[in-house]
């Protein structure tokens, strides 16, 4: 990297979020002046002599210029030391566990964790010898009690959680984890780096399913880790290369394209979610609405302190139980019945039968009458009218 490029990126690193989202991690191509990173669809690179790497590239599992641009951008947005892009969010999670844990170690996870995360720890990491204990992220004392001194290596936090939107105090939980010699890992998928930067609050690692708000258009699957601290970054870098579940160049290109509009999209997601919440809270066909922006939400005060706004995810429980919840999910026309979240289009799902089916019958089982919304950026009046019709 030239001195001029270093100076420019240093300037960008101090700029506002939207400026970093557009400019961080990449300089216009010196040959063509291309302002958007090209898709480097290559597996290998010509070396300048034996062991003489040109720009540090030798093989695209180890590094690819398109992926490098994405990783630089993510590190800037999360204010981390380094970022690492993976083929999926779960690939990122598994690589992190392999980087930091060994058989016999222990992890504390949320007691309402994303179903895929629970399945990873319960069915994959447990078989490898890593044990886990669920604890409510909103109860600092219970998280502390779940830690096994000398054995717990990671305290795993989602905030907001999926799908019950519980809030954990990142700063306080970082202190609890560090007192025990553990790392605090924060899954920041629901908030995105636009609404929350956990590393600035004391977290050690941020996890993203970049499939969701980062990509933002439901056209790519990916994951990321962003870390603070040189030694941890070196551990993750080694395992990313050794395990090899990396983001391909086209996936990296699409995710980076999505990140450039993250700020404006998140503002619209939040605007629409607030209007949807207002409608649902006043509707007698709805028993309760779960949204951190509501004053009555038990995590509202903490969310107000550590988040810029409250996000585009809304959950609610319907009158009439599971049968009515399923009916609502099947009746919508503007909200698409589907898994995933964070795209420009609005999605509706029944967590108990869909994204969280893997926790059925466990302590993490979600209520049968729960409906989860990923509120998109459509005309909000159309979204409200659609839910009104679906509620019947």
PDB file of C-alpha atoms in Angstrom, residues 143-288:
ATOM      1  CA  UNK A 143     -24.652 -15.132  32.923  1.00  0.00           C
ATOM      2  CA  UNK A 144     -21.970 -14.832  35.620  1.00  0.00           C
ATOM      3  CA  UNK A 145     -23.329 -17.933  37.354  1.00  0.00           C
ATOM      4  CA  UNK A 146     -23.206 -19.913  34.095  1.00  0.00           C
ATOM      5  CA  UNK A 147     -19.473 -19.284  33.668  1.00  0.00           C
ATOM      6  CA  UNK A 148     -17.201 -22.151  34.687  1.00  0.00           C
ATOM      7  CA  UNK A 149     -13.955 -20.690  36.081  1.00  0.00           C
ATOM      8  CA  UNK A 150     -10.946 -21.763  34.063  1.00  0.00           C
ATOM      9  CA  UNK A 151     -13.127 -23.612  31.530  1.00  0.00           C
ATOM     10  CA  UNK A 152     -15.328 -20.962  29.922  1.00  0.00           C
ATOM     11  CA  UNK A 153     -13.562 -19.441  26.933  1.00  0.00           C
ATOM     12  CA  UNK A 154     -16.436 -17.542  25.278  1.00  0.00           C
ATOM     13  CA  UNK A 155     -19.485 -15.649  26.506  1.00  0.00           C
ATOM     14  CA  UNK A 156     -21.746 -15.513  23.450  1.00  0.00           C
ATOM     15  CA  UNK A 157     -24.214 -12.662  23.209  1.00  0.00           C
ATOM     16  CA  UNK A 158     -26.974 -11.768  20.791  1.00  0.00           C
ATOM     17  CA  UNK A 159     -28.457  -8.312  21.298  1.00  0.00           C
ATOM     18  CA  UNK A 160     -31.191  -7.997  20.232  1.00  0.00           C
ATOM     19  CA  UNK A 161     -31.735 -11.762  20.433  1.00  0.00           C
ATOM     20  CA  UNK A 162     -33.459 -13.816  17.762  1.00  0.00           C
ATOM     21  CA  UNK A 163     -36.489 -13.976  17.855  1.00  0.00           C
ATOM     22  CA  UNK A 164     -37.488 -12.625  21.291  1.00  0.00           C
ATOM     23  CA  UNK A 165     -35.507  -9.376  20.939  1.00  0.00           C
ATOM     24  CA  UNK A 166     -34.027  -9.456  24.420  1.00  0.00           C
ATOM     25  CA  UNK A 167     -31.260  -6.944  25.113  1.00  0.00           C
ATOM     26  CA  UNK A 168     -27.903  -7.622  26.745  1.00  0.00           C
ATOM     27  CA  UNK A 169     -25.733  -4.928  28.273  1.00  0.00           C
ATOM     28  CA  UNK A 170     -22.577  -5.256  26.159  1.00  0.00           C
ATOM     29  CA  UNK A 171     -20.345  -3.177  28.402  1.00  0.00           C
ATOM     30  CA  UNK A 172     -21.400  -4.968  31.590  1.00  0.00           C
ATOM     31  CA  UNK A 173     -21.165  -8.435  30.050  1.00  0.00           C
ATOM     32  CA  UNK A 174     -17.707  -7.639  28.655  1.00  0.00           C
ATOM     33  CA  UNK A 175     -16.563  -6.964  32.208  1.00  0.00           C
ATOM     34  CA  UNK A 176     -18.115 -10.226  33.432  1.00  0.00           C
ATOM     35  CA  UNK A 177     -16.443 -12.219  30.651  1.00  0.00           C
ATOM     36  CA  UNK A 178     -13.060 -10.572  31.099  1.00  0.00           C
ATOM     37  CA  UNK A 179     -13.097 -11.086  34.864  1.00  0.00           C
ATOM     38  CA  UNK A 180     -13.386 -14.814  34.137  1.00  0.00           C
ATOM     39  CA  UNK A 181     -10.651 -14.780  31.486  1.00  0.00           C
ATOM     40  CA  UNK A 182     -13.164 -15.305  28.685  1.00  0.00           C
ATOM     41  CA  UNK A 183     -13.862 -13.401  25.471  1.00  0.00           C
ATOM     42  CA  UNK A 184     -17.149 -11.625  24.825  1.00  0.00           C
ATOM     43  CA  UNK A 185     -18.585 -12.470  21.398  1.00  0.00           C
ATOM     44  CA  UNK A 186     -21.497 -10.361  20.117  1.00  0.00           C
ATOM     45  CA  UNK A 187     -23.696 -11.454  17.243  1.00  0.00           C
ATOM     46  CA  UNK A 188     -24.502  -8.037  15.794  1.00  0.00           C
ATOM     47  CA  UNK A 189     -26.603  -9.294  12.875  1.00  0.00           C
ATOM     48  CA  UNK A 190     -29.919  -7.793  14.015  1.00  0.00           C
ATOM     49  CA  UNK A 191     -28.504  -4.355  14.833  1.00  0.00           C
ATOM     50  CA  UNK A 192     -25.880  -4.095  12.064  1.00  0.00           C
ATOM     51  CA  UNK A 193     -22.816  -1.874  12.563  1.00  0.00           C
ATOM     52  CA  UNK A 194     -24.941   1.144  11.684  1.00  0.00           C
ATOM     53  CA  UNK A 195     -26.996   0.851  14.860  1.00  0.00           C
ATOM     54  CA  UNK A 196     -24.431  -0.662  17.234  1.00  0.00           C
ATOM     55  CA  UNK A 197     -20.652  -1.144  17.473  1.00  0.00           C
ATOM     56  CA  UNK A 198     -19.990  -3.770  20.188  1.00  0.00           C
ATOM     57  CA  UNK A 199     -16.185  -3.564  19.950  1.00  0.00           C
ATOM     58  CA  UNK A 200     -16.298   0.050  21.134  1.00  0.00           C
ATOM     59  CA  UNK A 201     -18.206  -1.158  24.213  1.00  0.00           C
ATOM     60  CA  UNK A 202     -15.659  -3.786  25.219  1.00  0.00           C
ATOM     61  CA  UNK A 203     -16.575  -6.844  23.140  1.00  0.00           C
ATOM     62  CA  UNK A 204     -13.701  -8.875  21.675  1.00  0.00           C
ATOM     63  CA  UNK A 205     -15.386 -10.317  18.584  1.00  0.00           C
ATOM     64  CA  UNK A 206     -18.368  -9.332  16.467  1.00  0.00           C
ATOM     65  CA  UNK A 207     -20.196 -11.973  14.427  1.00  0.00           C
ATOM     66  CA  UNK A 208     -22.378 -11.208  11.424  1.00  0.00           C
ATOM     67  CA  UNK A 209     -24.538 -13.165   9.102  1.00  0.00           C
ATOM     68  CA  UNK A 210     -23.787 -10.789   6.227  1.00  0.00           C
ATOM     69  CA  UNK A 211     -26.649 -12.503   4.404  1.00  0.00           C
ATOM     70  CA  UNK A 212     -28.921 -10.206   6.376  1.00  0.00           C
ATOM     71  CA  UNK A 213     -28.666  -6.406   6.759  1.00  0.00           C
ATOM     72  CA  UNK A 214     -25.070  -6.153   5.532  1.00  0.00           C
ATOM     73  CA  UNK A 215     -25.903  -7.616   2.128  1.00  0.00           C
ATOM     74  CA  UNK A 216     -29.423  -6.322   2.395  1.00  0.00           C
ATOM     75  CA  UNK A 217     -30.929  -7.641  -0.857  1.00  0.00           C
ATOM     76  CA  UNK A 218     -31.528 -11.365  -0.184  1.00  0.00           C
ATOM     77  CA  UNK A 219     -29.171 -12.306  -3.006  1.00  0.00           C
ATOM     78  CA  UNK A 220     -26.074 -13.566  -1.180  1.00  0.00           C
ATOM     79  CA  UNK A 221     -25.170 -15.859   1.719  1.00  0.00           C
ATOM     80  CA  UNK A 222     -22.192 -14.875   3.849  1.00  0.00           C
ATOM     81  CA  UNK A 223     -20.747 -14.341   7.298  1.00  0.00           C
ATOM     82  CA  UNK A 224     -18.068 -12.298   9.002  1.00  0.00           C
ATOM     83  CA  UNK A 225     -15.970 -11.976  12.130  1.00  0.00           C
ATOM     84  CA  UNK A 226     -14.549  -8.637  13.227  1.00  0.00           C
ATOM     85  CA  UNK A 227     -12.012  -8.712  16.054  1.00  0.00           C
ATOM     86  CA  UNK A 228     -10.023  -6.342  18.201  1.00  0.00           C
ATOM     87  CA  UNK A 229      -6.549  -7.333  19.296  1.00  0.00           C
ATOM     88  CA  UNK A 230      -3.640  -8.444  17.126  1.00  0.00           C
ATOM     89  CA  UNK A 231      -3.119 -11.896  18.659  1.00  0.00           C
ATOM     90  CA  UNK A 232      -6.759 -12.892  18.301  1.00  0.00           C
ATOM     91  CA  UNK A 233      -6.770 -11.609  14.725  1.00  0.00           C
ATOM     92  CA  UNK A 234      -3.768 -13.826  13.931  1.00  0.00           C
ATOM     93  CA  UNK A 235      -5.530 -16.859  15.451  1.00  0.00           C
ATOM     94  CA  UNK A 236      -8.646 -16.262  13.362  1.00  0.00           C
ATOM     95  CA  UNK A 237      -6.627 -15.571  10.203  1.00  0.00           C
ATOM     96  CA  UNK A 238      -4.818 -18.903  10.568  1.00  0.00           C
ATOM     97  CA  UNK A 239      -8.030 -20.855  11.056  1.00  0.00           C
ATOM     98  CA  UNK A 240      -9.872 -19.021   8.278  1.00  0.00           C
ATOM     99  CA  UNK A 241      -7.190 -20.203   5.860  1.00  0.00           C
ATOM    100  CA  UNK A 242      -6.771 -23.667   7.396  1.00  0.00           C
ATOM    101  CA  UNK A 243     -10.507 -24.447   7.505  1.00  0.00           C
ATOM    102  CA  UNK A 244     -11.232 -22.656   4.241  1.00  0.00           C
ATOM    103  CA  UNK A 245     -14.918 -21.703   4.484  1.00  0.00           C
ATOM    104  CA  UNK A 246     -14.225 -18.326   2.879  1.00  0.00           C
ATOM    105  CA  UNK A 247     -16.481 -15.952   0.957  1.00  0.00           C
ATOM    106  CA  UNK A 248     -16.108 -16.260  -2.808  1.00  0.00           C
ATOM    107  CA  UNK A 249     -15.278 -13.145  -4.855  1.00  0.00           C
ATOM    108  CA  UNK A 250     -18.799 -12.672  -6.256  1.00  0.00           C
ATOM    109  CA  UNK A 251     -20.345 -13.078  -2.790  1.00  0.00           C
ATOM    110  CA  UNK A 252     -17.834 -10.569  -1.416  1.00  0.00           C
ATOM    111  CA  UNK A 253     -18.692  -8.147  -4.231  1.00  0.00           C
ATOM    112  CA  UNK A 254     -22.439  -8.355  -3.543  1.00  0.00           C
ATOM    113  CA  UNK A 255     -21.978  -7.924   0.210  1.00  0.00           C
ATOM    114  CA  UNK A 256     -19.726  -4.912  -0.260  1.00  0.00           C
ATOM    115  CA  UNK A 257     -22.262  -3.397  -2.638  1.00  0.00           C
ATOM    116  CA  UNK A 258     -24.935  -3.836   0.015  1.00  0.00           C
ATOM    117  CA  UNK A 259     -22.851  -2.232   2.747  1.00  0.00           C
ATOM    118  CA  UNK A 260     -22.564   0.996   0.770  1.00  0.00           C
ATOM    119  CA  UNK A 261     -26.273   1.691   1.330  1.00  0.00           C
ATOM    120  CA  UNK A 262     -26.543   0.207   4.833  1.00  0.00           C
ATOM    121  CA  UNK A 263     -27.064   3.565   6.560  1.00  0.00           C
ATOM    122  CA  UNK A 264     -29.932   4.761   4.391  1.00  0.00           C
ATOM    123  CA  UNK A 265     -31.558   1.331   4.370  1.00  0.00           C
ATOM    124  CA  UNK A 266     -31.394   0.959   8.143  1.00  0.00           C
ATOM    125  CA  UNK A 267     -33.015   4.340   8.665  1.00  0.00           C
ATOM    126  CA  UNK A 268     -35.936   3.244   6.463  1.00  0.00           C
ATOM    127  CA  UNK A 269     -36.132  -0.190   8.146  1.00  0.00           C
ATOM    128  CA  UNK A 270     -36.359   1.564  11.521  1.00  0.00           C
ATOM    129  CA  UNK A 271     -38.914   4.135  10.312  1.00  0.00           C
ATOM    130  CA  UNK A 272     -41.177   1.398   8.956  1.00  0.00           C
ATOM    131  CA  UNK A 273     -40.741  -0.874  11.979  1.00  0.00           C
ATOM    132  CA  UNK A 274     -41.807   1.907  14.321  1.00  0.00           C
ATOM    133  CA  UNK A 275     -45.013   2.471  12.312  1.00  0.00           C
ATOM    134  CA  UNK A 276     -45.743  -1.267  12.245  1.00  0.00           C
ATOM    135  CA  UNK A 277     -45.185  -1.482  16.021  1.00  0.00           C
ATOM    136  CA  UNK A 278     -47.550   1.448  16.552  1.00  0.00           C
ATOM    137  CA  UNK A 279     -50.259  -0.387  14.594  1.00  0.00           C
ATOM    138  CA  UNK A 280     -49.739  -3.728  16.336  1.00  0.00           C
ATOM    139  CA  UNK A 281     -49.701  -2.298  19.867  1.00  0.00           C
ATOM    140  CA  UNK A 282     -53.129  -0.734  19.283  1.00  0.00           C
ATOM    141  CA  UNK A 283     -54.706  -3.857  17.740  1.00  0.00           C
ATOM    142  CA  UNK A 284     -56.851  -6.040  20.007  1.00  0.00           C
ATOM    143  CA  UNK A 285     -56.078  -9.122  17.881  1.00  0.00           C
ATOM    144  CA  UNK A 286     -52.482  -8.948  19.124  1.00  0.00           C
ATOM    145  CA  UNK A 287     -51.678 -10.058  22.679  1.00  0.00           C
ATOM    146  CA  UNK A 288     -48.239  -8.465  22.955  1.00  0.00           C
TER     147      UNK A 288
END
